[in-house]
PDB file of C-alpha atoms in Angstrom:
ATOM      1  CA  MET A   1      61.860  23.465 -15.328  1.00 56.00           C
ATOM      2  CA  SER A   2      62.745  20.591 -12.995  1.00 57.00           C
ATOM      3  CA  ASN A   3      61.439  17.057 -13.359  1.00 59.00           C
ATOM      4  CA  PRO A   4      58.608  15.984 -10.967  1.00 59.00           C
ATOM      5  CA  PRO A   5      59.738  13.946  -7.952  1.00 57.00           C
ATOM      6  CA  PRO A   6      59.514  10.141  -8.274  1.00 51.00           C
ATOM      7  CA  PRO A   7      56.510   8.429  -6.680  1.00 49.00           C
ATOM      8  CA  PRO A   8      57.062   7.329  -3.091  1.00 47.00           C
ATOM      9  CA  ILE A   9      58.262   3.806  -2.472  1.00 42.00           C
ATOM     10  CA  THR A  10      55.538   1.606  -1.010  1.00 42.00           C
ATOM     11  CA  THR A  11      55.735  -1.848   0.525  1.00 40.00           C
ATOM     12  CA  SER A  12      52.149  -2.786  -0.247  1.00 43.00           C
ATOM     13  CA  THR A  13      51.443  -5.574  -2.686  1.00 44.00           C
ATOM     14  CA  PRO A  14      50.779  -4.190  -6.160  1.00 46.00           C
ATOM     15  CA  ALA A  15      47.284  -4.596  -7.478  1.00 47.00           C
ATOM     16  CA  PRO A  16      46.886  -7.683  -9.651  1.00 48.00           C
ATOM     17  CA  PRO A  17      46.074  -7.366 -13.328  1.00 49.00           C
ATOM     18  CA  PRO A  18      42.384  -7.047 -14.123  1.00 49.00           C
ATOM     19  CA  SER A  19      42.308 -10.657 -15.280  1.00 50.00           C
ATOM     20  CA  GLN A  20      43.341 -11.932 -11.810  1.00 49.00           C
ATOM     21  CA  PRO A  21      41.109 -11.713  -8.709  1.00 48.00           C
ATOM     22  CA  ALA A  22      42.445  -9.663  -5.824  1.00 48.00           C
ATOM     23  CA  ALA A  23      43.845 -11.653  -2.923  1.00 49.00           C
ATOM     24  CA  SER A  24      41.642 -11.660   0.150  1.00 51.00           C
ATOM     25  CA  THR A  25      42.103 -12.636   3.781  1.00 44.00           C
ATOM     26  CA  PRO A  26      41.372 -16.359   4.239  1.00 48.00           C
ATOM     27  CA  ALA A  27      37.932 -16.903   5.691  1.00 46.00           C
ATOM     28  CA  PRO A  28      37.814 -18.551   9.115  1.00 39.00           C
ATOM     29  CA  PRO A  29      36.928 -22.247   9.092  1.00 38.00           C
ATOM     30  CA  PRO A  30      33.194 -22.891   9.404  1.00 37.00           C
ATOM     31  CA  LEU A  31      31.777 -23.955  12.713  1.00 31.00           C
ATOM     32  CA  PRO A  32      31.242 -27.702  13.025  1.00 32.00           C
ATOM     33  CA  THR A  33      27.759 -28.723  12.041  1.00 33.00           C
ATOM     34  CA  MET A  34      25.647 -31.743  12.787  1.00 33.00           C
ATOM     35  CA  PRO A  35      25.030 -34.433  10.146  1.00 35.00           C
ATOM     36  CA  THR A  36      22.319 -33.651   7.643  1.00 34.00           C
ATOM     37  CA  SER A  37      19.840 -35.891   9.421  1.00 38.00           C
ATOM     38  CA  ALA A  38      20.517 -34.072  12.677  1.00 39.00           C
ATOM     39  CA  GLN A  39      19.791 -30.693  11.156  1.00 38.00           C
ATOM     40  CA  GLN A  40      16.119 -31.477  10.749  1.00 41.00           C
ATOM     41  CA  PRO A  41      13.968 -29.437  13.144  1.00 41.00           C
ATOM     42  CA  LEU A  42      13.397 -31.204  16.416  1.00 41.00           C
ATOM     43  CA  PHE A  43       9.993 -29.718  16.954  1.00 38.00           C
ATOM     44  CA  VAL A  44       7.873 -29.446  13.832  1.00 36.00           C
ATOM     45  CA  THR A  45       5.164 -28.438  16.266  1.00 34.00           C
ATOM     46  CA  PRO A  46       5.998 -27.675  19.879  1.00 37.00           C
ATOM     47  CA  PRO A  47       5.649 -30.984  21.796  1.00 37.00           C
ATOM     48  CA  LEU A  48       3.659 -29.341  24.545  1.00 32.00           C
ATOM     49  CA  ASN A  49       1.480 -32.145  25.802  1.00 33.00           C
ATOM     50  CA  LEU A  50      -1.407 -29.982  26.944  1.00 27.00           C
ATOM     51  CA  SER A  51      -4.235 -32.349  26.099  1.00 30.00           C
ATOM     52  CA  VAL A  52      -6.614 -33.258  28.894  1.00 27.00           C
ATOM     53  CA  PRO A  53      -7.413 -36.825  29.994  1.00 31.00           C
ATOM     54  CA  ALA A  54      -9.845 -38.704  27.782  1.00 33.00           C
ATOM     55  CA  ALA A  55     -12.432 -38.826  30.566  1.00 32.00           C
ATOM     56  CA  SER A  56     -12.644 -35.051  30.671  1.00 31.00           C
ATOM     57  CA  THR A  57     -14.742 -32.968  28.310  1.00 31.00           C
ATOM     58  CA  ALA A  58     -12.808 -29.757  28.907  1.00 30.00           C
ATOM     59  CA  PRO A  59     -11.131 -28.283  25.809  1.00 31.00           C
ATOM     60  CA  ALA A  60      -7.383 -28.638  25.469  1.00 34.00           C
ATOM     61  CA  ALA A  61      -5.390 -25.615  26.571  1.00 37.00           C
ATOM     62  CA  ALA A  62      -3.557 -23.671  23.897  1.00 38.00           C
ATOM     63  CA  PRO A  63       0.186 -23.224  24.443  1.00 40.00           C
ATOM     64  CA  SER A  64       1.161 -19.656  25.186  1.00 44.00           C
ATOM     65  CA  PRO A  65       3.340 -17.794  22.661  1.00 45.00           C
ATOM     66  CA  ARG A  66       6.052 -17.526  25.297  1.00 47.00           C
ATOM     67  CA  PHE A  67       6.542 -21.285  25.436  1.00 50.00           C
ATOM     68  CA  ARG A  68       6.224 -21.729  21.689  1.00 54.00           C
ATOM     69  CA  ASP A  69       9.080 -19.238  21.317  1.00 56.00           C
ATOM     70  CA  ALA A  70      11.107 -21.050  23.971  1.00 58.00           C
ATOM     71  CA  TYR A  71      10.795 -24.345  22.126  1.00 63.00           C
ATOM     72  CA  SER A  72      11.942 -22.614  18.949  1.00 68.00           C
ATOM     73  CA  VAL A  73      15.015 -21.335  20.781  1.00 66.00           C
ATOM     74  CA  LEU A  74      15.846 -24.818  22.019  1.00 73.00           C
ATOM     75  CA  SER A  75      15.484 -26.234  18.519  1.00 71.00           C
ATOM     76  CA  TRP A  76      17.800 -23.559  17.126  1.00 69.00           C
ATOM     77  CA  SER A  77      20.459 -24.275  19.761  1.00 76.00           C
ATOM     78  CA  ALA A  78      20.751 -27.890  18.567  1.00 71.00           C
ATOM     79  CA  THR A  79      23.783 -26.734  16.549  1.00 74.00           C
ATOM     80  CA  TRP A  80      25.776 -26.434  19.784  1.00 81.00           C
ATOM     81  CA  GLY A  81      27.106 -29.958  19.501  1.00 82.00           C
ATOM     82  CA  GLU A  82      26.187 -33.606  19.424  1.00 86.00           C
ATOM     83  CA  ASP A  83      25.588 -33.986  23.157  1.00 88.00           C
ATOM     84  CA  TRP A  84      23.242 -31.004  23.392  1.00 89.00           C
ATOM     85  CA  TYR A  85      21.418 -32.098  20.244  1.00 87.00           C
ATOM     86  CA  THR A  86      20.990 -35.570  21.747  1.00 89.00           C
ATOM     87  CA  CYS A  87      19.671 -34.044  24.959  1.00 90.00           C
ATOM     88  CA  LEU A  88      17.036 -32.061  23.049  1.00 87.00           C
ATOM     89  CA  LYS A  89      16.104 -35.086  20.961  1.00 86.00           C
ATOM     90  CA  GLU A  90      15.584 -37.257  24.049  1.00 87.00           C
ATOM     91  CA  PHE A  91      13.681 -34.415  25.705  1.00 85.00           C
ATOM     92  CA  ALA A  92      11.337 -34.167  22.709  1.00 81.00           C
ATOM     93  CA  ALA A  93      10.763 -37.930  22.843  1.00 82.00           C
ATOM     94  CA  PHE A  94      10.061 -37.724  26.566  1.00 82.00           C
ATOM     95  CA  GLU A  95       7.511 -34.938  26.094  1.00 77.00           C
ATOM     96  CA  ASN A  96       5.708 -36.891  23.401  1.00 76.00           C
ATOM     97  CA  LEU A  97       5.600 -40.099  25.464  1.00 74.00           C
ATOM     98  CA  GLN A  98       4.224 -38.645  28.679  1.00 66.00           C
ATOM     99  CA  GLY A  99       0.642 -38.030  29.681  1.00 58.00           C
ATOM    100  CA  PRO A 100      -0.976 -34.687  30.469  1.00 55.00           C
ATOM    101  CA  PRO A 101       1.136 -32.522  32.787  1.00 57.00           C
ATOM    102  CA  GLU A 102      -0.147 -32.253  36.320  1.00 55.00           C
ATOM    103  CA  HIS A 103       2.568 -30.801  38.554  1.00 61.00           C
ATOM    104  CA  ARG A 104       5.564 -28.495  38.567  1.00 65.00           C
ATOM    105  CA  LEU A 105       9.096 -29.532  39.362  1.00 68.00           C
ATOM    106  CA  PRO A 106      10.079 -29.424  43.040  1.00 68.00           C
ATOM    107  CA  GLY A 107      11.152 -25.874  43.821  1.00 66.00           C
ATOM    108  CA  TYR A 108      13.535 -26.864  46.606  1.00 74.00           C
ATOM    109  CA  LYS A 109      17.044 -25.585  45.760  1.00 81.00           C
ATOM    110  CA  CYS A 110      15.848 -24.074  42.491  1.00 85.00           C
ATOM    111  CA  PRO A 111      18.029 -21.059  41.575  1.00 87.00           C
ATOM    112  CA  ILE A 112      16.192 -17.878  42.505  1.00 86.00           C
ATOM    113  CA  GLU A 113      16.725 -16.419  39.016  1.00 87.00           C
ATOM    114  CA  ILE A 114      14.592 -19.199  37.515  1.00 85.00           C
ATOM    115  CA  THR A 115      11.821 -18.695  40.064  1.00 83.00           C
ATOM    116  CA  ASP A 116      11.778 -14.949  39.443  1.00 85.00           C
ATOM    117  CA  TRP A 117      11.719 -15.434  35.669  1.00 82.00           C
ATOM    118  CA  PHE A 118       8.884 -17.953  35.857  1.00 77.00           C
ATOM    119  CA  ASN A 119       6.771 -15.783  38.148  1.00 79.00           C
ATOM    120  CA  ASP A 120       7.318 -12.630  36.106  1.00 74.00           C
ATOM    121  CA  PRO A 121       4.214 -12.029  33.938  1.00 69.00           C
ATOM    122  CA  ASP A 122       6.401 -10.291  31.349  1.00 67.00           C
ATOM    123  CA  HIS A 123       9.063 -12.950  30.948  1.00 59.00           C
ATOM    124  CA  ASP A 124       9.109 -13.511  27.197  1.00 61.00           C
ATOM    125  CA  HIS A 125      12.876 -13.023  27.197  1.00 69.00           C
ATOM    126  CA  ASN A 126      16.006 -15.022  27.854  1.00 75.00           C
ATOM    127  CA  LEU A 127      17.427 -15.089  31.331  1.00 83.00           C
ATOM    128  CA  VAL A 128      20.793 -13.315  31.344  1.00 83.00           C
ATOM    129  CA  ILE A 129      23.325 -15.177  33.484  1.00 88.00           C
ATOM    130  CA  SER A 130      25.817 -12.728  34.988  1.00 85.00           C
ATOM    131  CA  ASP A 131      27.820 -15.375  36.879  1.00 89.00           C
ATOM    132  CA  PRO A 132      27.778 -18.622  34.841  1.00 89.00           C
ATOM    133  CA  GLU A 133      29.958 -20.548  37.278  1.00 89.00           C
ATOM    134  CA  HIS A 134      27.795 -19.819  40.320  1.00 92.00           C
ATOM    135  CA  PHE A 135      24.567 -20.347  38.380  1.00 93.00           C
ATOM    136  CA  GLY A 136      25.825 -23.678  37.052  1.00 92.00           C
ATOM    137  CA  GLU A 137      26.718 -24.889  40.526  1.00 92.00           C
ATOM    138  CA  ARG A 138      23.251 -24.063  41.844  1.00 93.00           C
ATOM    139  CA  LEU A 139      21.537 -25.556  38.792  1.00 93.00           C
ATOM    140  CA  THR A 140      23.481 -28.801  39.258  1.00 92.00           C
ATOM    141  CA  THR A 141      22.575 -28.819  42.958  1.00 90.00           C
ATOM    142  CA  TRP A 142      18.911 -28.465  42.038  1.00 88.00           C
ATOM    143  CA  TRP A 143      19.233 -31.359  39.578  1.00 88.00           C
ATOM    144  CA  ARG A 144      20.832 -33.602  42.179  1.00 87.00           C
ATOM    145  CA  SER A 145      18.156 -32.762  44.750  1.00 84.00           C
ATOM    146  CA  MET A 146      15.474 -34.114  42.403  1.00 83.00           C
ATOM    147  CA  GLN A 147      17.105 -37.520  41.882  1.00 82.00           C
ATOM    148  CA  PRO A 148      15.853 -40.690  43.619  1.00 80.00           C
ATOM    149  CA  ASP A 149      17.868 -42.164  46.468  1.00 75.00           C
ATOM    150  CA  PHE A 150      19.079 -45.154  44.466  1.00 74.00           C
ATOM    151  CA  ARG A 151      21.288 -42.888  42.342  1.00 74.00           C
ATOM    152  CA  GLY A 152      23.620 -42.392  45.287  1.00 68.00           C
ATOM    153  CA  PRO A 153      24.204 -39.600  47.800  1.00 61.00           C
ATOM    154  CA  ASP A 154      25.141 -37.097  45.085  1.00 59.00           C
ATOM    155  CA  GLY A 155      22.237 -37.996  42.808  1.00 53.00           C
ATOM    156  CA  ILE A 156      24.455 -38.540  39.789  1.00 57.00           C
ATOM    157  CA  GLU A 157      25.324 -42.246  39.774  1.00 60.00           C
ATOM    158  CA  LEU A 158      24.151 -43.868  36.541  1.00 56.00           C
ATOM    159  CA  ILE A 159      22.342 -46.835  38.083  1.00 56.00           C
ATOM    160  CA  THR A 160      19.953 -48.690  35.802  1.00 52.00           C
ATOM    161  CA  ASN A 161      18.229 -51.012  38.252  1.00 57.00           C
ATOM    162  CA  GLY A 162      15.863 -48.599  39.983  1.00 60.00           C
ATOM    163  CA  PRO A 163      12.121 -48.522  39.315  1.00 62.00           C
ATOM    164  CA  LYS A 164      10.679 -45.610  37.391  1.00 61.00           C
ATOM    165  CA  SER A 165       8.094 -45.161  40.134  1.00 60.00           C
ATOM    166  CA  GLU A 166      10.731 -43.430  42.282  1.00 68.00           C
ATOM    167  CA  TRP A 167      11.150 -40.593  39.780  1.00 71.00           C
ATOM    168  CA  GLY A 168       7.808 -38.967  40.603  1.00 62.00           C
ATOM    169  CA  GLY A 169       9.287 -35.574  41.425  1.00 63.00           C
ATOM    170  CA  LEU A 170      11.213 -35.291  38.160  1.00 70.00           C
ATOM    171  CA  ARG A 171       9.361 -37.401  35.613  1.00 67.00           C
ATOM    172  CA  ARG A 172       6.935 -34.645  34.672  1.00 65.00           C
ATOM    173  CA  ALA A 173       6.232 -33.412  31.183  1.00 64.00           C
ATOM    174  CA  GLY A 174       4.696 -30.136  30.116  1.00 64.00           C
ATOM    175  CA  ARG A 175       5.593 -26.487  30.071  1.00 65.00           C
ATOM    176  CA  ASN A 176       5.723 -26.128  33.876  1.00 65.00           C
ATOM    177  CA  SER A 177       7.995 -29.063  34.599  1.00 75.00           C
ATOM    178  CA  ILE A 178      11.252 -30.501  33.274  1.00 81.00           C
ATOM    179  CA  PHE A 179      11.012 -28.192  30.282  1.00 83.00           C
ATOM    180  CA  ILE A 180      11.948 -25.356  32.653  1.00 84.00           C
ATOM    181  CA  PHE A 181      15.108 -27.218  33.665  1.00 90.00           C
ATOM    182  CA  VAL A 182      16.109 -27.822  30.034  1.00 90.00           C
ATOM    183  CA  LEU A 183      15.520 -24.134  29.353  1.00 89.00           C
ATOM    184  CA  ALA A 184      17.749 -23.266  32.326  1.00 92.00           C
ATOM    185  CA  MET A 185      20.479 -25.515  30.886  1.00 92.00           C
ATOM    186  CA  TYR A 186      20.141 -23.583  27.647  1.00 91.00           C
ATOM    187  CA  TRP A 187      20.607 -20.281  29.497  1.00 90.00           C
ATOM    188  CA  TRP A 188      23.667 -21.599  31.295  1.00 92.00           C
ATOM    189  CA  GLY A 189      25.149 -23.036  28.099  1.00 90.00           C
ATOM    190  CA  ARG A 190      24.469 -19.797  26.259  1.00 87.00           C
ATOM    191  CA  ALA A 191      26.385 -17.860  28.916  1.00 88.00           C
ATOM    192  CA  VAL A 192      29.291 -20.318  28.958  1.00 86.00           C
ATOM    193  CA  LEU A 193      29.656 -21.095  25.253  1.00 78.00           C
ATOM    194  CA  SER A 194      29.413 -17.444  24.213  1.00 74.00           C
ATOM    195  CA  SER A 195      32.088 -16.263  26.631  1.00 67.00           C
ATOM    196  CA  ALA A 196      35.432 -15.080  25.294  1.00 55.00           C
ATOM    197  CA  PRO A 197      37.811 -16.560  26.039  1.00 54.00           C
ATOM    198  CA  LEU A 198      35.924 -19.790  26.595  1.00 55.00           C
ATOM    199  CA  SER A 199      35.963 -20.945  30.188  1.00 62.00           C
ATOM    200  CA  VAL A 200      37.084 -24.561  29.947  1.00 69.00           C
ATOM    201  CA  PRO A 201      36.081 -25.634  33.492  1.00 69.00           C
ATOM    202  CA  GLU A 202      32.614 -24.098  33.177  1.00 76.00           C
ATOM    203  CA  SER A 203      32.161 -25.653  29.740  1.00 84.00           C
ATOM    204  CA  ALA A 204      33.168 -29.063  31.105  1.00 86.00           C
ATOM    205  CA  ALA A 205      30.691 -28.722  33.977  1.00 89.00           C
ATOM    206  CA  TRP A 206      27.918 -27.812  31.545  1.00 91.00           C
ATOM    207  CA  HIS A 207      28.669 -30.787  29.289  1.00 90.00           C
ATOM    208  CA  GLU A 208      28.765 -33.074  32.334  1.00 90.00           C
ATOM    209  CA  LEU A 209      25.274 -31.999  33.373  1.00 92.00           C
ATOM    210  CA  VAL A 210      24.019 -32.399  29.801  1.00 93.00           C
ATOM    211  CA  ALA A 211      25.340 -35.976  29.723  1.00 91.00           C
ATOM    212  CA  ASN A 212      23.620 -36.748  33.010  1.00 90.00           C
ATOM    213  CA  VAL A 213      20.301 -35.342  31.817  1.00 91.00           C
ATOM    214  CA  ILE A 214      20.594 -37.364  28.599  1.00 92.00           C
ATOM    215  CA  TRP A 215      20.905 -40.544  30.661  1.00 87.00           C
ATOM    216  CA  VAL A 216      17.793 -39.700  32.669  1.00 86.00           C
ATOM    217  CA  PHE A 217      15.729 -38.954  29.559  1.00 88.00           C
ATOM    218  CA  ARG A 218      16.849 -42.217  27.993  1.00 88.00           C
ATOM    219  CA  TYR A 219      15.941 -44.018  31.188  1.00 84.00           C
ATOM    220  CA  PHE A 220      12.472 -42.491  31.059  1.00 83.00           C
ATOM    221  CA  ASN A 221      12.132 -43.264  27.355  1.00 83.00           C
ATOM    222  CA  GLY A 222      13.131 -46.907  27.817  1.00 81.00           C
ATOM    223  CA  SER A 223      16.303 -46.643  25.751  1.00 60.00           C
ATOM    224  CA  THR A 224      18.894 -47.346  28.452  1.00 51.00           C
ATOM    225  CA  THR A 225      20.790 -50.620  28.313  1.00 45.00           C
ATOM    226  CA  LYS A 226      22.048 -53.314  30.664  1.00 42.00           C
ATOM    227  CA  LYS A 227      19.011 -53.413  32.898  1.00 39.00           C
ATOM    228  CA  ARG A 228      19.082 -55.957  35.669  1.00 34.00           C
ATOM    229  CA  LYS A 229      17.216 -59.184  34.995  1.00 36.00           C
ATOM    230  CA  THR A 230      14.278 -59.809  37.278  1.00 34.00           C
ATOM    231  CA  ASN A 231      12.952 -63.021  38.742  1.00 36.00           C
ATOM    232  CA  PRO A 232       9.888 -64.578  37.087  1.00 36.00           C
ATOM    233  CA  GLY A 233       6.721 -63.002  38.382  1.00 39.00           C
ATOM    234  CA  ARG A 234       8.345 -59.756  39.505  1.00 34.00           C
ATOM    235  CA  THR A 235       6.704 -56.621  38.165  1.00 34.00           C
ATOM    236  CA  SER A 236       9.635 -54.328  38.872  1.00 32.00           C
ATOM    237  CA  PRO A 237      13.370 -54.779  39.478  1.00 34.00           C
ATOM    238  CA  PRO A 238      14.624 -54.751  43.053  1.00 32.00           C
ATOM    239  CA  VAL A 239      16.036 -51.516  44.421  1.00 31.00           C
ATOM    240  CA  THR A 240      19.512 -51.739  45.877  1.00 32.00           C
ATOM    241  CA  SER A 241      20.762 -48.385  47.071  1.00 32.00           C
ATOM    242  CA  SER A 242      24.392 -47.840  47.927  1.00 34.00           C
ATOM    243  CA  ALA A 243      23.493 -47.306  51.575  1.00 36.00           C
ATOM    244  CA  SER A 244      21.576 -50.580  51.898  1.00 37.00           C
ATOM    245  CA  SER A 245      24.413 -52.459  50.197  1.00 38.00           C
ATOM    246  CA  ARG A 246      26.924 -51.153  52.720  1.00 37.00           C
ATOM    247  CA  THR A 247      24.598 -52.127  55.589  1.00 38.00           C
ATOM    248  CA  LYS A 248      24.314 -55.693  54.317  1.00 41.00           C
ATOM    249  CA  LYS A 249      28.089 -55.968  54.030  1.00 40.00           C
ATOM    250  CA  ARG A 250      28.578 -54.812  57.626  1.00 40.00           C
ATOM    251  CA  ARG A 251      26.024 -57.332  58.877  1.00 42.00           C
ATOM    252  CA  THR A 252      27.721 -60.128  56.964  1.00 42.00           C
ATOM    253  CA  ALA A 253      31.092 -59.167  58.410  1.00 43.00           C
ATOM    254  CA  HIS A 254      29.759 -59.462  61.971  1.00 43.00           C
TER     255      HIS A 254
END
């Protein structure tokens, strides 16, 4: 009777003794998180300022579940990074500082997807962005179209000497106003940041818009710095747009 054949040669790592734990594949590094203080919920209750003026006796309107859910989504997305968290924090402060909402944002140049979503009676869902680059360009165009003239021809110059009275079209709190724009930024960021591989140019454009919106919220909230000093007795700083400055220079030259 012949001996049984030897066991086949294997290149796998032998199993460790029972007293030693089996080797495992190293876990991927954890995603960066915000500081502990930043992980607190932004909206303990949704900051929907739906109260009516004190002179009115009408009951306050109750926020719809759709917008309560949307605020929860925004609060959850605060883990996207420090700039987005700061944007949401300033947005929450803006909502809590403003009076009762009265108007919607200007619809001129608003991306059609946002208009369709808002007008859809069954829109308790996220807007899916199929073309993040094109959507981001149109969203940025809409943002620029709502800026006052003193921010420059492109509506993005960070000028701090303009009066808040010129922000009437944008300085609007409530569920029908700038909240919709912040929600649209969330949709765009969700499409960009979840793409694989990550589109660096689109991500940079998204972060650039977030930084610009942060500045505007801080301007509204009174937390911007280096404001121009005014003469005694003035109630508001003078407005000096880039166009008027160039005109004065040409007149001086002649």
